[in-house]
């Protein structure tokens, strides 16, 4: 789903860039309410994990592969506003360091892979959680459905952008049918990965899953024959170091080792582009000469080692940049709260 340069014309790419900038600006403000001292570093970890899993293309049909988009996963784990920022950080790192996804198409990619997937997934997720029983199983079921639907929704969004600014003369109906069809299959893989990840985190630390907050019902006591809510017991904050370390090691293992066994078949967009001819005017990436282009390290001839090193560098760079961004957002929240408190005191 990483749109390269040349698929969408310059005016529409520029408009998508402005739209994406607006979405990121709104998300920066909204994320202040979602992030605290525990979740800020975890959001950086989620970005690194999404980066790592996106390297794991899985086969979905003859000659076609897919990979995680991550919008649903990020939104459920750290919140919708922070989720958009997570995907934006991942796309920025991929475009600059690895020549994956066009730089002029960055606005298109953030809009399609970030805003559309997060909005679709989180609205559907919240709706399902409200009507399903308040259990952990309901959270995982809602995660599956939300992730599944978010991928063809992103494919439909790309088709809409192509209909307005596509650089080739291919019938939109053919593009829509092909894109939504293959990405519905990819959505099944997305749903499986999202559900497994959310389920693993919620099993050990449900307090760290944004979408599961408020899940537990208050403790009831029987007083005078009636059930009343018990006063919540004060609990000491639990450290997130173990979760953070486990997540980072997992991301490094996936990007540095498991990625070597990923499918080499073109992903859904690449396959549709080649079959339908919408890649006729594709342009070389501005970072094609990057030492990490195409997820390999320049000068390292061993393919396994080259890919593993590139993946490891990518995870490290993404977690560093992501954590820095989210800590900065968190500090802005703290500064804003301090200013508000000072004004109220005066």
XYZ file of C-alpha atoms in Angstrom:
346
model
C 0.000 0.000 0.000
C 3.053 2.295 -0.020
C 2.252 4.574 -2.946
C 5.397 5.488 -4.938
C 6.107 8.772 -6.710
C 4.398 9.092 -10.087
C 1.119 7.263 -9.395
C -0.686 10.482 -8.400
C -0.168 13.835 -10.112
C 1.519 16.794 -8.428
C -1.586 18.917 -7.620
C -3.431 16.056 -5.917
C -0.253 14.913 -4.161
C 0.177 18.456 -2.836
C -3.449 18.573 -1.702
C -3.036 15.218 0.037
C 0.109 16.584 1.675
C -1.840 19.528 3.075
C -4.595 17.209 4.271
C -2.052 14.938 5.924
C -0.367 17.905 7.592
C -3.744 18.942 8.984
C -4.429 15.441 10.254
C -1.016 15.284 11.932
C -1.541 18.709 13.527
C -4.905 17.650 14.962
C -3.389 14.363 16.121
C -0.537 16.174 17.895
C -3.096 18.090 19.943
C -5.292 15.066 20.572
C -2.359 12.867 21.550
C -1.606 15.143 24.503
C -4.694 13.727 26.211
C -3.787 10.133 25.361
C -0.121 10.120 26.380
C 1.256 10.004 29.899
C 4.592 9.041 31.443
C 3.903 5.330 30.847
C 2.356 5.401 27.404
C 4.732 7.876 25.731
C 7.658 5.418 25.487
C 5.246 2.595 24.660
C 3.947 4.579 21.692
C 7.499 4.730 20.343
C 7.716 0.977 20.807
C 4.445 0.472 18.903
C 5.919 2.456 16.001
C 9.005 0.223 15.983
C 6.838 -2.905 16.159
C 4.667 -1.750 13.233
C 7.829 -1.000 11.242
C 9.170 -4.491 11.968
C 5.965 -6.350 11.130
C 5.554 -4.398 7.888
C 8.746 -6.117 6.723
C 6.997 -9.489 6.986
C 5.123 -9.858 3.719
C 2.821 -12.884 3.747
C 1.356 -14.625 0.654
C -2.319 -13.938 0.000
C -2.857 -15.158 -3.569
C -0.888 -16.470 -6.514
C 2.049 -14.129 -6.981
C 0.765 -11.575 -4.473
C 1.696 -10.766 -0.901
C 0.510 -8.424 1.817
C 1.809 -6.881 4.992
C 0.443 -5.180 8.077
C -0.740 -1.595 7.672
C -0.900 -1.123 11.431
C -3.486 1.621 11.804
C -5.951 -0.539 13.716
C -3.245 -2.008 15.936
C -1.802 1.390 16.825
C -5.192 2.974 17.508
C -6.304 0.170 19.816
C -3.031 -0.006 21.725
C -2.238 3.703 22.200
C -5.292 5.660 21.039
C -6.521 7.051 17.701
C -4.661 10.373 17.741
C -1.416 8.746 18.820
C -2.103 5.952 16.328
C -2.065 8.401 13.417
C 1.270 9.764 14.642
C 2.666 6.225 14.966
C 1.903 5.456 11.318
C 3.219 8.868 10.214
C 6.539 8.210 11.986
C 6.817 4.754 10.398
C 6.067 6.084 6.907
C 8.538 8.933 7.321
C 11.332 6.573 8.371
C 10.537 4.159 5.544
C 10.497 6.905 2.941
C 13.669 8.699 4.026
C 15.879 5.758 5.002
C 14.627 2.847 2.910
C 13.152 4.475 -0.235
C 9.838 2.753 0.517
C 6.870 4.925 -0.421
C 7.386 8.071 -2.447
C 8.411 11.322 -0.791
C 6.051 13.397 -2.940
C 3.418 10.752 -2.132
C 4.042 10.939 1.621
C 0.831 12.914 2.118
C -1.111 10.307 0.161
C 0.395 7.505 2.221
C -0.256 9.191 5.572
C -3.836 9.900 4.518
C -4.512 6.385 3.236
C -2.434 4.226 5.587
C -2.714 6.475 8.625
C -5.861 8.581 8.776
C -8.232 6.245 6.916
C -7.154 3.018 8.620
C -7.095 4.553 12.106
C -10.441 6.331 11.736
C -12.197 3.343 10.181
C -10.774 0.863 12.654
C -11.270 2.897 15.806
C -14.852 3.956 15.046
C -15.780 0.354 14.299
C -13.830 -0.931 17.305
C -15.524 1.470 19.747
C -18.939 0.677 18.322
C -18.439 -3.062 18.743
C -16.996 -2.758 22.253
C -20.063 -0.800 23.344
C -22.541 -3.451 22.206
C -20.524 -6.561 23.101
C -20.126 -7.873 26.671
C -17.459 -5.989 28.636
C -14.839 -8.736 28.477
C -11.321 -9.155 27.140
C -12.638 -11.517 24.499
C -14.883 -8.747 23.202
C -11.861 -6.486 22.798
C -10.049 -9.079 20.700
C -13.164 -9.782 18.605
C -13.653 -6.060 18.002
C -9.950 -5.764 17.130
C -10.273 -8.508 14.505
C -13.268 -6.952 12.780
C -11.874 -3.407 12.925
C -8.512 -4.434 11.472
C -10.135 -6.544 8.758
C -12.340 -3.699 7.515
C -9.632 -1.026 7.750
C -7.510 -2.511 4.954
C -10.082 -2.572 2.108
C -11.220 0.853 3.371
C -7.680 2.112 2.754
C -7.702 0.476 -0.687
C -10.973 2.242 -1.497
C -9.478 5.547 -0.310
C -6.485 5.081 -2.608
C -8.843 4.383 -5.506
C -10.710 7.623 -4.794
C -7.454 9.585 -4.814
C -6.439 7.811 -8.032
C -9.784 8.703 -9.606
C -9.047 12.390 -8.963
C -5.322 12.521 -9.657
C -4.143 9.296 -11.277
C -1.417 9.757 -13.889
C -2.609 6.904 -16.118
C -5.844 6.357 -18.003
C -7.126 3.164 -16.410
C -10.853 2.755 -15.662
C -11.480 3.534 -12.006
C -13.930 0.644 -11.699
C -11.195 -1.835 -12.630
C -8.789 -0.291 -10.130
C -11.426 -0.324 -7.379
C -12.381 -3.957 -7.957
C -8.784 -5.144 -8.044
C -7.626 -3.046 -5.072
C -10.510 -3.842 -2.751
C -10.517 -7.502 -3.755
C -6.872 -8.234 -2.988
C -6.810 -6.006 0.081
C -9.791 -7.785 1.565
C -7.608 -10.899 1.569
C -4.731 -8.908 3.044
C -7.169 -7.637 5.659
C -7.544 -11.172 6.995
C -3.817 -11.283 7.721
C -3.994 -7.792 9.207
C -6.820 -8.902 11.474
C -4.943 -12.014 12.613
C -1.772 -10.066 13.468
C -3.706 -7.297 15.216
C -5.795 -9.710 17.259
C -2.780 -11.778 18.289
C -0.830 -8.692 19.364
C -3.692 -7.027 21.234
C -4.566 -10.352 22.865
C -0.973 -10.890 24.004
C -0.718 -7.431 25.580
C -4.149 -7.523 27.179
C -3.387 -10.920 28.710
C -0.454 -9.562 30.721
C -1.059 -5.801 30.994
C -4.633 -4.805 30.108
C -3.985 -1.426 31.731
C -1.632 -0.579 28.844
C -4.213 -1.185 26.098
C -5.975 2.091 25.340
C -8.981 0.339 23.841
C -9.460 -1.766 26.986
C -9.512 1.105 29.475
C -12.569 0.966 31.706
C -13.120 -2.646 30.776
C -13.199 -4.004 34.328
C -16.455 -3.607 36.176
C -16.221 -2.108 39.689
C -16.051 -4.518 42.589
C -19.468 -5.070 44.195
C -20.127 -5.492 47.901
C -23.370 -6.645 49.468
C -24.495 -4.120 52.075
C -27.868 -4.560 53.775
C -28.949 -7.024 51.119
C -28.050 -4.674 48.230
C -25.039 -4.637 45.913
C -23.037 -1.407 45.975
C -19.803 -0.350 44.298
C -16.766 -0.814 46.508
C -14.347 2.058 46.855
C -11.457 1.495 44.416
C -8.255 0.488 46.134
C -5.229 2.648 45.514
C -2.714 0.746 43.430
C 0.923 1.579 42.976
C 1.868 2.309 39.345
C 3.306 -0.751 37.648
C 6.552 -0.479 35.738
C 6.445 -0.807 31.955
C 10.134 -1.691 31.610
C 9.509 -5.415 31.176
C 6.832 -4.871 28.542
C 9.016 -2.322 26.735
C 12.065 -4.602 26.728
C 10.048 -7.627 25.567
C 8.426 -5.619 22.781
C 11.732 -4.190 21.585
C 13.425 -7.596 21.526
C 10.455 -8.994 19.596
C 10.592 -6.169 17.046
C 14.336 -6.616 16.581
C 13.924 -10.367 16.095
C 11.135 -9.895 13.544
C 12.976 -7.242 11.523
C 16.470 -8.659 11.929
C 15.812 -12.387 11.521
C 12.254 -13.368 10.584
C 12.031 -10.792 7.774
C 14.496 -12.872 5.729
C 11.735 -15.475 5.292
C 9.064 -12.979 4.179
C 7.346 -13.459 0.832
C 9.232 -11.927 -2.092
C 6.055 -11.550 -4.183
C 4.843 -8.004 -4.949
C 2.391 -6.612 -2.434
C -1.235 -5.828 -3.230
C -0.695 -2.346 -4.661
C 2.368 -3.379 -6.666
C 0.517 -6.343 -8.148
C -2.569 -4.333 -9.064
C -0.402 -1.548 -10.499
C 1.468 -3.981 -12.718
C -1.654 -5.872 -13.813
C -3.786 -2.791 -14.499
C -1.020 -0.543 -15.846
C -1.274 2.266 -13.295
C 2.502 2.166 -12.791
C 3.374 3.393 -16.287
C 4.609 6.755 -15.005
C 6.206 5.632 -11.763
C 9.264 7.711 -10.853
C 12.544 6.794 -9.236
C 12.583 7.400 -5.511
C 14.497 10.475 -4.384
C 16.274 8.305 -1.795
C 17.036 5.416 -4.155
C 20.765 5.834 -3.459
C 20.311 5.659 0.296
C 22.699 3.139 1.925
C 19.589 1.397 3.291
C 17.453 1.505 0.132
C 15.239 -1.541 -0.427
C 15.904 -2.735 3.132
C 19.493 -3.738 2.613
C 22.814 -2.291 3.732
C 24.956 -0.984 0.903
C 28.256 -2.845 0.627
C 27.083 -5.940 2.540
C 26.939 -8.751 -0.020
C 25.354 -11.425 2.154
C 21.588 -11.003 1.620
C 20.606 -12.411 5.008
C 23.059 -10.212 6.875
C 22.265 -7.144 4.789
C 18.521 -7.424 5.330
C 18.922 -8.244 9.008
C 21.162 -5.242 9.618
C 18.796 -2.936 7.728
C 15.833 -4.189 9.731
C 17.689 -3.770 13.010
C 18.757 -0.239 12.095
C 15.210 0.570 11.066
C 13.740 -0.625 14.350
C 16.343 1.312 16.329
C 15.831 4.501 14.337
C 12.042 4.244 14.502
C 11.899 3.633 18.246
C 14.315 6.518 18.842
C 12.464 9.017 16.645
C 9.052 7.818 17.753
C 9.879 7.952 21.451
C 11.349 11.424 20.999
C 8.210 12.675 19.260
C 5.854 11.211 21.840
C 7.904 12.446 24.796
C 7.828 15.922 23.255
C 4.051 15.723 22.949
C 3.836 14.515 26.540
C 5.993 17.409 27.755
C 3.738 19.869 25.920
C 0.817 18.392 27.843
C 2.651 18.772 31.140
C 3.573 22.362 30.317
C -0.014 23.135 29.337
C -1.350 21.628 32.554
C 1.162 23.606 34.621
C 0.159 26.829 32.877
C -3.521 26.131 33.463
C -2.910 25.367 37.142
C -0.929 28.585 37.555
C -3.715 30.644 36.019
C -6.308 29.022 38.276
C -4.144 29.756 41.317
C -3.864 33.401 40.357
